[in-house]
Coordinates of C-alpha atoms in Angstrom, one line a residue:
X1 CA -144.7 254.6 39.0
X2 CA -144.2 257.7 41.5
X3 CA -141.5 259.5 40.2
X4 CA -139.5 259.1 43.5
X5 CA -139.7 255.5 43.8
X6 CA -136.9 253.6 41.2
X7 CA -136.4 250.0 40.6
X8 CA -133.4 247.7 39.6
X9 CA -132.1 244.4 40.1
X10 CA -129.7 243.6 42.5
X11 CA -127.7 240.1 42.1
X12 CA -127.3 238.0 45.8
X13 CA -125.4 234.8 44.8
X14 CA -127.4 232.2 42.5
X15 CA -130.7 234.9 43.4
X16 CA -131.7 237.9 42.2
X17 CA -133.7 240.8 43.7
X18 CA -135.7 242.9 42.3
X19 CA -135.4 246.3 44.5
X20 CA -137.9 249.4 44.5
X21 CA -136.3 251.9 46.4
X22 CA -137.0 255.6 47.4
X23 CA -134.5 257.7 49.6
X24 CA -130.9 258.5 50.2
X25 CA -128.8 255.6 51.3
X26 CA -127.2 257.8 53.7
X27 CA -130.1 258.1 55.5
X28 CA -131.8 255.7 58.1
X29 CA -133.0 252.4 56.2
X30 CA -136.3 251.1 56.3
X31 CA -136.9 247.7 54.9
X32 CA -140.4 246.9 53.4
X33 CA -141.2 243.0 53.5
X34 CA -144.6 242.6 51.5
X35 CA -146.7 239.9 52.3
X36 CA -147.8 236.9 49.9
X37 CA -150.9 236.6 48.0
X38 CA -151.3 236.1 43.9
X39 CA -149.3 238.6 42.4
X40 CA -147.9 240.3 45.4
X41 CA -144.7 242.4 45.2
X42 CA -143.0 245.2 46.9
X43 CA -144.1 247.7 44.7
X44 CA -147.9 246.6 44.6
X45 CA -147.6 247.0 48.5
X46 CA -145.2 250.0 49.6
X47 CA -145.2 252.1 46.5
X48 CA -146.8 254.8 48.1
X49 CA -145.3 254.5 51.3
X50 CA -141.8 254.5 50.3
X51 CA -142.5 257.5 48.5
X52 CA -144.0 259.4 50.9
X53 CA -141.3 258.7 53.3
X54 CA -138.4 258.8 51.2
X55 CA -138.1 262.5 52.5
X56 CA -136.4 261.2 56.0
X57 CA -135.5 257.3 55.0
X58 CA -133.9 255.3 52.7
X59 CA -136.8 253.1 51.9
X60 CA -135.9 249.9 50.1
X61 CA -139.2 247.4 49.3
X62 CA -138.0 244.3 47.5
X63 CA -140.0 241.4 45.7
X64 CA -139.5 238.8 48.0
X65 CA -137.5 235.8 46.4
X66 CA -140.2 233.8 45.0
X67 CA -142.6 236.8 43.9
X68 CA -142.7 239.5 41.4
X69 CA -139.8 239.7 39.0
X70 CA -137.1 238.3 41.8
X71 CA -135.8 235.2 41.4
X72 CA -138.1 231.7 41.5
X73 CA -136.1 228.9 42.9
X74 CA -136.7 225.5 40.4
X75 CA -137.4 223.8 42.1
X76 CA -139.1 225.6 44.7
X77 CA -138.7 225.3 48.4
X78 CA -142.0 223.3 49.5
X79 CA -143.7 224.9 52.5
X80 CA -144.2 228.4 53.7
X81 CA -141.6 227.4 56.5
X82 CA -138.9 226.2 54.0
X83 CA -139.6 229.2 51.8
X84 CA -139.3 231.5 53.9
X85 CA -136.1 230.3 55.4
X86 CA -134.5 231.0 51.8
X87 CA -136.4 234.4 51.6
X88 CA -134.4 235.2 55.1
X89 CA -131.3 234.2 54.3
X90 CA -131.0 236.1 50.9
X91 CA -132.6 239.6 52.2
X92 CA -129.0 239.3 54.6
X93 CA -127.3 238.7 51.3
X94 CA -129.5 241.8 49.9
X95 CA -128.4 244.0 53.2
X96 CA -124.6 243.2 52.7
X97 CA -125.1 243.7 48.6
X98 CA -126.1 246.9 49.4
X99 CA -123.6 247.9 52.1
X100 CA -126.7 248.1 54.6
X101 CA -125.1 247.1 58.2
X102 CA -128.2 248.0 60.6
X103 CA -132.2 248.4 58.8
X104 CA -135.9 249.1 60.5
X105 CA -137.9 246.6 59.6
X106 CA -141.7 246.8 58.6
X107 CA -143.6 243.6 57.9
X108 CA -146.9 243.2 56.6
X109 CA -148.5 239.2 57.0
X110 CA -145.9 237.0 55.6
X111 CA -143.5 240.0 55.4
X112 CA -144.3 239.9 59.7
X113 CA -143.1 236.4 59.8
X114 CA -139.6 237.1 57.9
X115 CA -139.0 240.2 60.2
X116 CA -139.5 237.7 63.2
X117 CA -137.1 235.5 61.7
X118 CA -134.6 237.7 60.7
X119 CA -134.7 239.9 64.5
X120 CA -134.1 236.0 65.9
X121 CA -131.2 235.1 63.5
X122 CA -129.1 238.4 63.5
X123 CA -130.4 240.9 66.2
X124 CA -127.3 243.0 66.1
X125 CA -128.4 243.7 62.2
X126 CA -132.0 245.1 63.0
X127 CA -133.2 248.4 64.7
X128 CA -136.8 248.6 65.4
X129 CA -139.7 246.2 64.2
X130 CA -143.2 247.4 62.8
X131 CA -145.3 244.3 62.3
X132 CA -148.5 245.1 60.4
X133 CA -151.2 242.1 60.6
X134 CA -148.1 239.6 61.0
X135 CA -148.4 235.6 60.8
X136 CA -146.6 233.2 62.7
X137 CA -149.2 233.1 66.1
X138 CA -150.2 229.6 66.7
X139 CA -153.2 227.8 67.4
X140 CA -155.4 230.4 65.3
X141 CA -158.0 228.7 62.4
X142 CA -157.4 229.5 59.0
X143 CA -159.6 232.2 57.9
X144 CA -162.0 232.0 54.6
X145 CA -159.9 235.0 53.0
X146 CA -156.3 233.0 54.1
X147 CA -157.9 229.7 52.5
X148 CA -158.6 231.8 49.3
X149 CA -155.4 232.8 48.9
X150 CA -153.5 229.6 49.6
X151 CA -156.2 227.8 47.1
X152 CA -156.2 231.0 44.7
X153 CA -154.8 228.7 41.4
X154 CA -158.0 226.6 41.5
X155 CA -159.9 229.3 39.8
X156 CA -157.0 232.0 38.9
X157 CA -159.3 234.2 37.3
X158 CA -159.8 238.0 37.5
X159 CA -163.1 237.9 39.1
X160 CA -161.0 235.7 41.5
X161 CA -159.1 237.9 42.2
X162 CA -160.9 240.5 42.6
X163 CA -162.9 239.0 45.4
X164 CA -159.6 238.0 47.4
X165 CA -158.6 241.7 47.1
X166 CA -162.4 242.6 48.6
X167 CA -161.7 240.4 51.6
X168 CA -158.3 241.8 52.4
X169 CA -159.7 245.5 52.7
X170 CA -162.7 246.5 55.1
X171 CA -164.7 249.1 52.6
X172 CA -163.2 248.3 48.8
X173 CA -165.2 251.2 47.4
X174 CA -162.5 254.0 48.2
X175 CA -160.0 252.2 46.1
X176 CA -162.6 251.5 43.4
X177 CA -160.8 254.2 41.1
X178 CA -157.4 251.7 41.6
X179 CA -158.8 248.3 41.5
X180 CA -159.3 247.5 38.0
X181 CA -155.2 248.7 37.5
X182 CA -154.6 246.8 40.6
X183 CA -155.9 243.0 39.5
X184 CA -154.3 243.8 35.7
X185 CA -150.7 244.3 37.6
X186 CA -151.5 241.7 39.3
X187 CA -153.1 239.0 36.6
X188 CA -149.5 239.6 34.7
X189 CA -147.8 238.2 37.4
X190 CA -150.2 235.3 38.5
X191 CA -150.0 233.6 34.8
X192 CA -146.6 233.5 35.0
X193 CA -145.5 229.7 35.0
X194 CA -142.7 230.1 37.9
X195 CA -145.0 232.5 39.6
X196 CA -147.6 229.9 39.9
X197 CA -145.1 227.7 41.2
X198 CA -143.6 229.4 43.9
X199 CA -147.3 229.7 45.3
X200 CA -147.6 226.1 44.8
X201 CA -144.6 225.4 47.2
X202 CA -145.0 228.0 49.8
X203 CA -148.6 226.7 50.3
X204 CA -148.0 223.0 50.3
X205 CA -149.5 222.3 53.4
X206 CA -147.7 218.9 54.0
X207 CA -144.4 220.1 56.0
X208 CA -144.7 221.6 59.4
X209 CA -145.4 225.2 60.0
X210 CA -143.4 227.5 61.4
X211 CA -145.0 229.4 64.7
X212 CA -143.2 231.6 67.0
X213 CA -143.5 230.6 70.8
X214 CA -143.3 232.4 73.8
X215 CA -140.0 231.7 74.8
X216 CA -138.5 232.7 71.8
X217 CA -140.8 236.1 71.4
X218 CA -139.5 236.6 74.8
X219 CA -135.7 236.7 73.8
X220 CA -136.6 240.1 71.3
X221 CA -134.8 243.0 73.0
X222 CA -136.2 245.3 69.9
X223 CA -138.6 247.8 70.1
X224 CA -141.7 246.5 68.3
X225 CA -144.7 248.0 67.2
X226 CA -147.6 245.6 66.6
X227 CA -150.2 247.3 63.8
X228 CA -153.1 245.6 62.9
X229 CA -156.8 246.5 61.7
X230 CA -159.6 245.5 63.9
X231 CA -162.0 243.9 60.8
X232 CA -159.3 241.9 59.0
X233 CA -160.7 239.0 57.1
X234 CA -156.8 237.4 56.5
X235 CA -155.3 237.5 59.3
X236 CA -157.3 237.9 62.8
X237 CA -156.6 240.9 65.0
X238 CA -155.8 237.9 68.3
X239 CA -152.7 237.5 66.2
X240 CA -151.3 240.7 67.1
X241 CA -152.7 240.6 70.7
X242 CA -150.3 237.3 70.7
X243 CA -147.3 239.1 69.5
X244 CA -147.7 242.5 71.3
X245 CA -148.3 240.2 75.0
X246 CA -144.8 238.2 74.5
X247 CA -142.7 240.4 73.1
X248 CA -141.1 242.7 76.2
X249 CA -141.1 245.6 74.3
X250 CA -143.8 245.6 72.0
X251 CA -146.8 248.2 71.8
X252 CA -150.1 247.1 70.3
X253 CA -151.7 249.7 67.7
X254 CA -155.0 248.5 66.6
X255 CA -157.3 251.0 63.6
X256 CA -161.1 250.3 63.5
X257 CA -162.8 250.5 59.9
X258 CA -159.5 248.8 58.6
X259 CA -158.9 245.0 57.2
X260 CA -155.4 243.5 56.3
X261 CA -153.8 246.3 54.3
X262 CA -153.2 248.6 56.8
X263 CA -150.5 251.1 54.6
X264 CA -153.3 251.3 51.9
X265 CA -156.3 251.5 53.4
X266 CA -155.3 254.6 56.1
X267 CA -152.0 255.3 54.8
X268 CA -151.6 258.5 56.6
X269 CA -151.9 256.9 59.9
X270 CA -149.5 254.1 59.4
X271 CA -147.0 256.3 57.9
X272 CA -147.6 258.3 61.1
X273 CA -146.8 255.6 63.3
X274 CA -144.0 254.1 61.4
X275 CA -142.2 257.4 61.5
X276 CA -142.9 258.4 65.0
X277 CA -142.0 255.2 66.0
X278 CA -138.8 254.6 64.6
X279 CA -138.2 258.5 65.8
X280 CA -138.9 257.4 69.6
X281 CA -142.0 260.4 69.7
X282 CA -144.6 257.4 70.2

């Protein structure tokens, strides 16, 4: 782990968050919300970013409820919509536990959907919002990469995880020096029964899915930066175009030669965008 990042457990009612944090609590706070996928955690998505931004912001990146070393409800909520409502309520409880009255939000994929739920449910607790490859746009077909993610436990082997990670990025080669470590770290979670249970609950496709419609997006008064990799094979660029079209104060930034993980594939650009946007310089 980066020396500037620390981890601890925070109780929120009957649930526990594994919280990864960097920076000084007196600074402006950014809540980083990771995406879904086998073995996903706050640290695996955000470790470099929160360490790099710690000199300017108080950065918090919890494992979402149902992921990593945070609580895994038993029984698990069924369907992503129901599970994300539980995650959203728990995140508000986490902010209260930390004494944070307002935070900026940075949400990747599923984390983007949760960021939208948070700003719609309690806009007074949210500053600026960054959506990165966000889910929740209607009328988009599921990509092969997203289907692989949903159905991962049909073949939960390291080789299958490696192939899934290949679909997450435009070019895996620059990350090849770390890929074995990433696969090993994620597989340590994949094999756990509680992680499998939460994955099955999240990706139960029988319940109705939660999409964000133009009329509710039009009510968002916050400044929103929508970021997307042009070559994303998990969530298509059309999703971010949709959000940027219907959120009144939204700007769209598209990165070429970039897949679903802007913060990992182009960390310097991503950090520039986040810091400039929050500072009002973009």
